[in-house]
PDB file of C-alpha atoms and ligand atoms in Angstrom:
ATOM      1  CA  MET T   1      18.361  22.764   2.396  1.00  0.00           C
ATOM      2  CA  GLU T   2      15.138  22.357   0.451  1.00  0.00           C
ATOM      3  CA  THR T   3      12.161  22.870   2.682  1.00  0.00           C
ATOM      4  CA  SER T   4       8.900  23.260   0.871  1.00  0.00           C
ATOM      5  CA  VAL T   5       6.961  21.182  -1.555  1.00  0.00           C
ATOM      6  CA  GLN T   6       5.951  24.248  -3.592  1.00  0.00           C
ATOM      7  CA  GLU T   7       9.479  25.669  -3.824  1.00  0.00           C
ATOM      8  CA  ASN T   8      10.659  22.461  -5.428  1.00  0.00           C
ATOM      9  CA  ASN T   9       7.594  22.042  -7.606  1.00  0.00           C
ATOM     10  CA  ILE T  10       7.221  18.495  -6.364  1.00  0.00           C
ATOM     11  CA  SER T  11       3.781  17.020  -6.730  1.00  0.00           C
ATOM     12  CA  MET T  12       2.549  15.295  -3.570  1.00  0.00           C
ATOM     13  CA  PRO T  13      -0.697  13.387  -4.052  1.00  0.00           C
ATOM     14  CA  ARG T  14      -3.027  13.416  -1.095  1.00  0.00           C
ATOM     15  CA  ILE T  15      -5.479  10.956   0.398  1.00  0.00           C
ATOM     16  CA  GLY T  16      -8.742  11.256  -1.523  1.00  0.00           C
ATOM     17  CA  ASP T  17      -7.065  12.437  -4.760  1.00  0.00           C
ATOM     18  CA  ALA T  18      -7.430  10.567  -8.027  1.00  0.00           C
ATOM     19  CA  ALA T  19      -4.228   8.584  -8.539  1.00  0.00           C
ATOM     20  CA  PRO T  20      -2.041  10.517 -11.032  1.00  0.00           C
ATOM     21  CA  GLU T  21      -2.149   8.863 -14.451  1.00  0.00           C
ATOM     22  CA  PHE T  22       0.903   7.585 -16.313  1.00  0.00           C
ATOM     23  CA  GLU T  23       2.043   5.118 -18.943  1.00  0.00           C
ATOM     24  CA  ALA T  24       5.116   3.084 -18.129  1.00  0.00           C
ATOM     25  CA  VAL T  25       7.394   0.287 -19.226  1.00  0.00           C
ATOM     26  CA  THR T  26       7.561  -2.520 -16.665  1.00  0.00           C
ATOM     27  CA  THR T  27       9.058  -5.964 -16.237  1.00  0.00           C
ATOM     28  CA  GLN T  28       5.627  -7.325 -17.187  1.00  0.00           C
ATOM     29  CA  GLY T  29       5.100  -5.138 -20.269  1.00  0.00           C
ATOM     30  CA  ASN T  30       3.645  -1.665 -20.665  1.00  0.00           C
ATOM     31  CA  ILE T  31       0.965  -0.410 -18.302  1.00  0.00           C
ATOM     32  CA  ASN T  32      -1.521   2.443 -18.249  1.00  0.00           C
ATOM     33  CA  PHE T  33      -2.029   3.462 -14.688  1.00  0.00           C
ATOM     34  CA  PRO T  34      -4.487   3.416 -13.008  1.00  0.00           C
ATOM     35  CA  SER T  35      -6.902   2.526 -15.827  1.00  0.00           C
ATOM     36  CA  ASP T  36      -5.460  -0.990 -16.309  1.00  0.00           C
ATOM     37  CA  TYR T  37      -6.256  -1.679 -12.656  1.00  0.00           C
ATOM     38  CA  LYS T  38      -9.846  -0.467 -12.564  1.00  0.00           C
ATOM     39  CA  GLY T  39     -11.891  -2.779 -10.348  1.00  0.00           C
ATOM     40  CA  ASN T  40      -8.845  -3.841  -8.315  1.00  0.00           C
ATOM     41  CA  TRP T  41      -7.164  -2.408  -5.298  1.00  0.00           C
ATOM     42  CA  VAL T  42      -3.532  -1.580  -6.042  1.00  0.00           C
ATOM     43  CA  ILE T  43      -0.488  -1.049  -3.894  1.00  0.00           C
ATOM     44  CA  LEU T  44       1.869   1.179  -5.877  1.00  0.00           C
ATOM     45  CA  PHE T  45       5.194   1.310  -4.088  1.00  0.00           C
ATOM     46  CA  SER T  46       8.668   2.668  -4.720  1.00  0.00           C
ATOM     47  CA  HIS T  47      12.047   1.446  -3.576  1.00  0.00           C
ATOM     48  CA  PRO T  48      15.397   3.274  -3.718  1.00  0.00           C
ATOM     49  CA  ALA T  49      17.397   1.070  -6.065  1.00  0.00           C
ATOM     50  CA  ASP T  50      17.860  -2.368  -7.573  1.00  0.00           C
ATOM     51  CA  PHE T  51      20.677  -4.568  -6.215  1.00  0.00           C
ATOM     52  CA  THR T  52      20.489  -3.110  -2.710  1.00  0.00           C
ATOM     53  CA  PRO T  53      19.990  -5.285   0.353  1.00  0.00           C
ATOM     54  CA  VAL T  54      16.988  -3.717   2.115  1.00  0.00           C
ATOM     55  CA  CYS T  55      15.101  -3.526  -1.193  1.00  0.00           C
ATOM     56  CA  THR T  56      15.992  -7.133  -1.932  1.00  0.00           C
ATOM     57  CA  SER T  57      14.593  -8.288   1.422  1.00  0.00           C
ATOM     58  CA  GLU T  58      11.439  -6.275   0.691  1.00  0.00           C
ATOM     59  CA  PHE T  59      10.935  -7.727  -2.777  1.00  0.00           C
ATOM     60  CA  ILE T  60      11.349 -11.283  -1.547  1.00  0.00           C
ATOM     61  CA  THR T  61       8.813 -10.626   1.204  1.00  0.00           C
ATOM     62  CA  PHE T  62       6.290  -8.836  -1.004  1.00  0.00           C
ATOM     63  CA  ALA T  63       6.555 -11.367  -3.827  1.00  0.00           C
ATOM     64  CA  SER T  64       6.015 -14.184  -1.322  1.00  0.00           C
ATOM     65  CA  MET T  65       2.785 -12.491  -0.252  1.00  0.00           C
ATOM     66  CA  GLU T  66       1.479 -11.804  -3.753  1.00  0.00           C
ATOM     67  CA  GLU T  67      -1.145 -14.584  -3.579  1.00  0.00           C
ATOM     68  CA  LYS T  68      -2.294 -13.351  -0.178  1.00  0.00           C
ATOM     69  CA  PHE T  69      -2.836  -9.859  -1.621  1.00  0.00           C
ATOM     70  CA  ALA T  70      -4.548 -11.305  -4.714  1.00  0.00           C
ATOM     71  CA  LYS T  71      -7.091 -12.956  -2.412  1.00  0.00           C
ATOM     72  CA  VAL T  72      -8.133  -9.511  -1.204  1.00  0.00           C
ATOM     73  CA  ASN T  73      -8.378  -8.243  -4.796  1.00  0.00           C
ATOM     74  CA  THR T  74      -5.121  -6.322  -4.513  1.00  0.00           C
ATOM     75  CA  LYS T  75      -2.410  -6.076  -7.145  1.00  0.00           C
ATOM     76  CA  LEU T  76       1.149  -4.938  -6.532  1.00  0.00           C
ATOM     77  CA  VAL T  77       3.134  -2.518  -8.702  1.00  0.00           C
ATOM     78  CA  GLY T  78       6.719  -1.535  -7.865  1.00  0.00           C
ATOM     79  CA  LEU T  79       8.929   1.309  -9.083  1.00  0.00           C
ATOM     80  CA  SER T  80      12.492   2.532  -8.826  1.00  0.00           C
ATOM     81  CA  ILE T  81      14.731   5.010 -10.634  1.00  0.00           C
ATOM     82  CA  ASP T  82      16.407   2.242 -12.595  1.00  0.00           C
ATOM     83  CA  GLY T  83      16.191   0.950 -16.151  1.00  0.00           C
ATOM     84  CA  LEU T  84      14.347  -2.101 -17.386  1.00  0.00           C
ATOM     85  CA  TYR T  85      17.463  -4.240 -17.870  1.00  0.00           C
ATOM     86  CA  SER T  86      18.663  -3.517 -14.355  1.00  0.00           C
ATOM     87  CA  HIS T  87      15.225  -4.546 -13.062  1.00  0.00           C
ATOM     88  CA  ILE T  88      15.291  -7.767 -15.068  1.00  0.00           C
ATOM     89  CA  ALA T  89      18.827  -8.636 -13.952  1.00  0.00           C
ATOM     90  CA  TRP T  90      18.001  -7.912 -10.290  1.00  0.00           C
ATOM     91  CA  LEU T  91      14.793  -9.989 -10.300  1.00  0.00           C
ATOM     92  CA  ARG T  92      16.688 -12.872 -11.930  1.00  0.00           C
ATOM     93  CA  THR T  93      19.390 -12.643  -9.247  1.00  0.00           C
ATOM     94  CA  ILE T  94      16.759 -12.631  -6.504  1.00  0.00           C
ATOM     95  CA  LYS T  95      15.215 -15.816  -7.892  1.00  0.00           C
ATOM     96  CA  GLU T  96      18.488 -17.596  -8.533  1.00  0.00           C
ATOM     97  CA  LYS T  97      20.649 -16.632  -5.573  1.00  0.00           C
ATOM     98  CA  ILE T  98      19.023 -14.855  -2.664  1.00  0.00           C
ATOM     99  CA  GLU T  99      17.406 -16.342   0.415  1.00  0.00           C
ATOM    100  CA  TYR T 100      15.758 -14.221   3.090  1.00  0.00           C
ATOM    101  CA  LYS T 101      14.129 -15.603   6.244  1.00  0.00           C
ATOM    102  CA  GLY T 102      13.715 -19.015   4.643  1.00  0.00           C
ATOM    103  CA  MET T 103      12.164 -17.558   1.460  1.00  0.00           C
ATOM    104  CA  LYS T 104      14.139 -18.568  -1.604  1.00  0.00           C
ATOM    105  CA  ASP T 105      13.661 -19.228  -5.330  1.00  0.00           C
ATOM    106  CA  VAL T 106      11.191 -16.326  -5.244  1.00  0.00           C
ATOM    107  CA  GLU T 107       9.863 -15.102  -8.563  1.00  0.00           C
ATOM    108  CA  VAL T 108       8.671 -11.510  -8.629  1.00  0.00           C
ATOM    109  CA  LYS T 109       5.636 -11.720 -10.884  1.00  0.00           C
ATOM    110  CA  PHE T 110       4.217  -8.261 -10.312  1.00  0.00           C
ATOM    111  CA  PRO T 111       5.306  -5.381 -12.581  1.00  0.00           C
ATOM    112  CA  LEU T 112       8.327  -3.298 -11.678  1.00  0.00           C
ATOM    113  CA  ILE T 113       8.255   0.094 -13.414  1.00  0.00           C
ATOM    114  CA  GLU T 114      11.372   1.540 -15.029  1.00  0.00           C
ATOM    115  CA  ASP T 115      11.469   5.228 -14.189  1.00  0.00           C
ATOM    116  CA  ILE T 116      14.913   6.352 -15.172  1.00  0.00           C
ATOM    117  CA  LYS T 117      13.651   9.860 -15.964  1.00  0.00           C
ATOM    118  CA  MET T 118      11.789  10.038 -12.635  1.00  0.00           C
ATOM    119  CA  ASP T 119       8.545  11.014 -14.376  1.00  0.00           C
ATOM    120  CA  VAL T 120       6.329   8.791 -12.248  1.00  0.00           C
ATOM    121  CA  ALA T 121       8.368   9.264  -9.086  1.00  0.00           C
ATOM    122  CA  GLN T 122       7.989  13.057  -9.353  1.00  0.00           C
ATOM    123  CA  LYS T 123       4.233  12.793  -9.929  1.00  0.00           C
ATOM    124  CA  TYR T 124       3.840  10.726  -6.787  1.00  0.00           C
ATOM    125  CA  GLY T 125       6.232  12.633  -4.543  1.00  0.00           C
ATOM    126  CA  MET T 126       8.481   9.598  -4.266  1.00  0.00           C
ATOM    127  CA  ILE T 127      11.644  11.708  -4.593  1.00  0.00           C
ATOM    128  CA  GLN T 128      12.165  13.549  -1.345  1.00  0.00           C
ATOM    129  CA  PRO T 129      15.366  15.521  -1.987  1.00  0.00           C
ATOM    130  CA  ASN T 130      16.421  15.998   1.614  1.00  0.00           C
ATOM    131  CA  GLU T 131      16.488  12.202   1.935  1.00  0.00           C
ATOM    132  CA  ASP T 132      17.964  11.552  -1.523  1.00  0.00           C
ATOM    133  CA  SER T 133      17.646  13.504  -4.767  1.00  0.00           C
ATOM    134  CA  THR T 134      18.078  10.588  -7.162  1.00  0.00           C
ATOM    135  CA  LYS T 135      16.570   7.641  -5.306  1.00  0.00           C
ATOM    136  CA  ALA T 136      12.908   7.165  -4.444  1.00  0.00           C
ATOM    137  CA  VAL T 137      12.001   6.827  -0.784  1.00  0.00           C
ATOM    138  CA  ARG T 138       9.996   3.766   0.244  1.00  0.00           C
ATOM    139  CA  ALA T 139       6.562   5.167  -0.602  1.00  0.00           C
ATOM    140  CA  VAL T 140       3.382   3.104  -0.526  1.00  0.00           C
ATOM    141  CA  PHE T 141       0.098   4.201  -2.125  1.00  0.00           C
ATOM    142  CA  PHE T 142      -3.104   2.266  -1.527  1.00  0.00           C
ATOM    143  CA  ILE T 143      -5.411   2.905  -4.485  1.00  0.00           C
ATOM    144  CA  ASP T 144      -9.005   1.724  -4.560  1.00  0.00           C
ATOM    145  CA  PRO T 145     -10.927   0.121  -7.447  1.00  0.00           C
ATOM    146  CA  LYS T 146     -12.098   3.577  -8.613  1.00  0.00           C
ATOM    147  CA  GLY T 147      -8.522   4.866  -8.832  1.00  0.00           C
ATOM    148  CA  VAL T 148      -8.652   6.989  -5.666  1.00  0.00           C
ATOM    149  CA  ILE T 149      -5.692   7.188  -3.268  1.00  0.00           C
ATOM    150  CA  ARG T 150      -6.977   5.905   0.061  1.00  0.00           C
ATOM    151  CA  SER T 151      -3.831   5.777   2.156  1.00  0.00           C
ATOM    152  CA  MET T 152      -0.123   6.541   1.874  1.00  0.00           C
ATOM    153  CA  ILE T 153       2.869   5.491   3.927  1.00  0.00           C
ATOM    154  CA  TYR T 154       6.424   6.732   3.496  1.00  0.00           C
ATOM    155  CA  TYR T 155       9.562   5.157   4.906  1.00  0.00           C
ATOM    156  CA  PRO T 156      13.146   6.396   4.591  1.00  0.00           C
ATOM    157  CA  LEU T 157      15.836   4.586   2.634  1.00  0.00           C
ATOM    158  CA  SER T 158      17.261   2.740   5.614  1.00  0.00           C
ATOM    159  CA  LEU T 159      13.998   1.229   6.903  1.00  0.00           C
ATOM    160  CA  GLY T 160      12.449  -1.889   5.387  1.00  0.00           C
ATOM    161  CA  ARG T 161       8.666  -1.939   5.411  1.00  0.00           C
ATOM    162  CA  ASN T 162       6.398  -4.163   7.495  1.00  0.00           C
ATOM    163  CA  PHE T 163       4.399  -6.030   4.865  1.00  0.00           C
ATOM    164  CA  GLU T 164       1.908  -7.493   7.337  1.00  0.00           C
ATOM    165  CA  GLU T 165       1.026  -3.881   8.159  1.00  0.00           C
ATOM    166  CA  LEU T 166       0.505  -3.140   4.448  1.00  0.00           C
ATOM    167  CA  TYR T 167      -1.860  -6.143   4.311  1.00  0.00           C
ATOM    168  CA  ARG T 168      -3.650  -4.923   7.437  1.00  0.00           C
ATOM    169  CA  VAL T 169      -4.184  -1.515   5.812  1.00  0.00           C
ATOM    170  CA  VAL T 170      -5.799  -3.114   2.735  1.00  0.00           C
ATOM    171  CA  VAL T 171      -8.073  -5.287   4.876  1.00  0.00           C
ATOM    172  CA  ALA T 172      -9.013  -2.379   7.151  1.00  0.00           C
ATOM    173  CA  LEU T 173      -9.811  -0.059   4.220  1.00  0.00           C
ATOM    174  CA  GLN T 174     -11.981  -2.711   2.597  1.00  0.00           C
ATOM    175  CA  THR T 175     -13.692  -3.489   5.900  1.00  0.00           C
ATOM    176  CA  SER T 176     -14.411   0.185   6.407  1.00  0.00           C
ATOM    177  CA  ASP T 177     -15.987   0.405   2.939  1.00  0.00           C
ATOM    178  CA  GLU T 178     -17.974  -2.815   3.197  1.00  0.00           C
ATOM    179  CA  PHE T 179     -19.369  -2.350   6.691  1.00  0.00           C
ATOM    180  CA  GLY T 180     -19.435   1.461   7.067  1.00  0.00           C
ATOM    181  CA  VAL T 181     -17.247   1.393  10.156  1.00  0.00           C
ATOM    182  CA  ALA T 182     -13.856   2.702  11.265  1.00  0.00           C
ATOM    183  CA  THR T 183     -11.087   0.553  12.692  1.00  0.00           C
ATOM    184  CA  PRO T 184      -9.322   1.386  15.956  1.00  0.00           C
ATOM    185  CA  ALA T 185      -5.652   1.208  16.872  1.00  0.00           C
ATOM    186  CA  ASP T 186      -3.966  -2.065  15.957  1.00  0.00           C
ATOM    187  CA  TRP T 187      -7.254  -3.451  14.598  1.00  0.00           C
ATOM    188  CA  GLN T 188      -7.251  -6.926  13.128  1.00  0.00           C
ATOM    189  CA  PRO T 189     -10.241  -8.843  11.701  1.00  0.00           C
ATOM    190  CA  GLY T 190     -12.320 -10.134  14.631  1.00  0.00           C
ATOM    191  CA  ASP T 191     -11.614  -7.107  16.820  1.00  0.00           C
ATOM    192  CA  ASP T 192     -14.447  -4.701  17.631  1.00  0.00           C
ATOM    193  CA  VAL T 193     -14.919  -1.840  15.174  1.00  0.00           C
ATOM    194  CA  ILE T 194     -15.757   1.820  15.702  1.00  0.00           C
ATOM    195  CA  VAL T 195     -19.228   3.088  14.874  1.00  0.00           C
ATOM    196  CA  SER T 196     -19.129   6.448  13.080  1.00  0.00           C
ATOM    197  CA  PRO T 197     -19.754   9.424  15.363  1.00  0.00           C
ATOM    198  CA  ALA T 198     -23.337  10.358  16.227  1.00  0.00           C
ATOM    199  CA  GLY T 199     -24.501  13.303  14.151  1.00  0.00           C
ATOM    200  CA  SER T 200     -27.289  14.465  16.419  1.00  0.00           C
ATOM    201  CA  CYS T 201     -28.168  14.594  20.114  1.00  0.00           C
ATOM    202  CA  GLY T 202     -30.931  12.031  19.476  1.00  0.00           C
ATOM    203  CA  THR T 203     -28.536   9.573  17.874  1.00  0.00           C
ATOM    204  CA  ALA T 204     -26.046  10.139  20.668  1.00  0.00           C
ATOM    205  CA  GLN T 205     -28.712   9.189  23.222  1.00  0.00           C
ATOM    206  CA  GLU T 206     -29.845   6.156  21.179  1.00  0.00           C
ATOM    207  CA  ARG T 207     -26.254   4.962  21.007  1.00  0.00           C
ATOM    208  CA  MET T 208     -25.872   5.171  24.773  1.00  0.00           C
ATOM    209  CA  GLU T 209     -29.029   3.041  25.203  1.00  0.00           C
ATOM    210  CA  SER T 210     -28.253   0.540  22.419  1.00  0.00           C
ATOM    211  CA  ASP T 211     -27.636  -3.129  23.202  1.00  0.00           C
ATOM    212  CA  GLU T 212     -25.818  -3.650  19.903  1.00  0.00           C
ATOM    213  CA  MET T 213     -23.049  -1.202  20.667  1.00  0.00           C
ATOM    214  CA  ASN T 214     -20.683  -0.702  23.493  1.00  0.00           C
ATOM    215  CA  CYS T 215     -20.601   3.062  24.153  1.00  0.00           C
ATOM    216  CA  GLN T 216     -18.146   4.235  26.770  1.00  0.00           C
ATOM    217  CA  ASP T 217     -19.379   7.709  25.990  1.00  0.00           C
ATOM    218  CA  TRP T 218     -21.605   9.014  23.167  1.00  0.00           C
ATOM    219  CA  PHE T 219     -18.615   9.629  20.875  1.00  0.00           C
ATOM    220  CA  PHE T 220     -16.797   6.368  21.553  1.00  0.00           C
ATOM    221  CA  CYS T 221     -18.974   3.465  20.453  1.00  0.00           C
ATOM    222  CA  THR T 222     -17.746   0.091  19.255  1.00  0.00           C
ATOM    223  CA  LYS T 223     -19.565  -2.968  18.000  1.00  0.00           C
ATOM    224  CA  LYS T 224     -18.707  -6.578  17.311  1.00  0.00           C
ATOM    225  CA  LEU T 225     -17.747  -7.544  13.777  1.00  0.00           C
ATOM    226  CA  ASP T 226     -17.121 -11.234  13.533  1.00  0.00           C
ATOM    227  CA  LYS T 227     -13.842 -12.266  11.873  1.00  0.00           C
ATOM    228  CA  GLN T 228     -15.540 -14.734   9.541  1.00  0.00           C
ATOM    229  CA  THR T 229     -18.063 -12.079   8.435  1.00  0.00           C
ATOM    230  CA  VAL T 230     -15.162  -9.810   7.467  1.00  0.00           C
ATOM    231  CA  LEU T 231     -13.230 -12.555   5.701  1.00  0.00           C
ATOM    232  CA  ASP T 232     -16.312 -13.828   3.819  1.00  0.00           C
ATOM    233  CA  LYS T 233     -16.865 -10.360   2.430  1.00  0.00           C
ATOM    234  CA  ILE T 234     -13.339  -9.404   1.410  1.00  0.00           C
ATOM    235  CA  ILE T 235     -11.479 -12.651   0.646  1.00  0.00           C
ATOM    236  CA  ASN T 236     -12.026 -14.014  -2.866  1.00  0.00           C
TER     237      ASN T 236
HETATM  238  C1  LIG V   1      18.937  -0.795   0.534  1.00  0.00           C
HETATM  239  O1  LIG V   1      17.911  -1.176  -0.057  1.00  0.00           O
HETATM  240  O2  LIG V   1      19.651  -1.572   1.156  1.00  0.00           O
HETATM  241  C2  LIG V   1      19.277   0.645   0.543  1.00  0.00           C
HETATM  242  C3  LIG V   1      19.037   1.415  -0.584  1.00  0.00           C
HETATM  243  C4  LIG V   1      19.391   2.746  -0.579  1.00  0.00           C
HETATM  244  C5  LIG V   1      19.991   3.291   0.544  1.00  0.00           C
HETATM  245  C6  LIG V   1      20.185   2.524   1.681  1.00  0.00           C
HETATM  246  C7  LIG V   1      19.835   1.189   1.673  1.00  0.00           C
END
C-alpha cells in the first residue's frame, strides 16, 4: 500500500500556493493555465472518467450552473484522464440523451481538458493511487484572479459533489476578500460574519464594548453584513 506523498513523488498543491502552470488541449481549444484566466476566479476540477454515471450527473449539474458561476466572475475548467474524442463524444451524448433531475439538453460549454498522460492530474495531486491509480479523484481547486489556490476539496470516486457548496465556497472567499471578514459554519450571504481576532488587549477590550459587533467573548465577535451589500459587491 502506498502511504506517503513523497514516496510516490506526487505533487500536492497547497492552499496559498501559486496554481501549477500547464498548457492543455480542451474541448474548447488549447489553454494556458492559469494565465488565460487572470482576473477571473476559476474552479479547476477533475472527474474519474467520461461515460460514467456519477460524472454525468455532475457535468449536467455544473453546466446548468455555469451562468450562475459566471455572475460571480468564476469560470469552470474540467479534467479527466481521457482523450479529446472521448470527451467530445461524451458531451454530445449528455446533450442529446441524458436527463438528470429535470435538467436535459444540457450543453457543456466550459473546457474539458484531455489528460491522457496524466501530466496535469499529477501536478495537481488528482491521482490518489490508493483510491485509483489511473482515474482522477473528484478534486476541486478554487483559484483566485491572481492565480493563487484559495481552497481545495477532494471527494472519492463514488461520491458526487454538492455544487451549491462549491458556489457557497466561491461566494464566501470573495466576501472574505471584499469585506475583510471570515465566514462561520454554514454561512450564507445575509448571515452574520466573523470579525478577525483582536491582535492586542486594547482591541480586545474595544471589541467587547463595541455596539457594531456582537462579542460573546473577546475572541468570538460577529457583525452584521447585509445580504444585498454582499451581492452588490460580488455579483456582476
Ligand atoms: C461514476 O462517475 O459513476 C464513477 C466513476 C468511477 C468510479 C465509480 C463511479
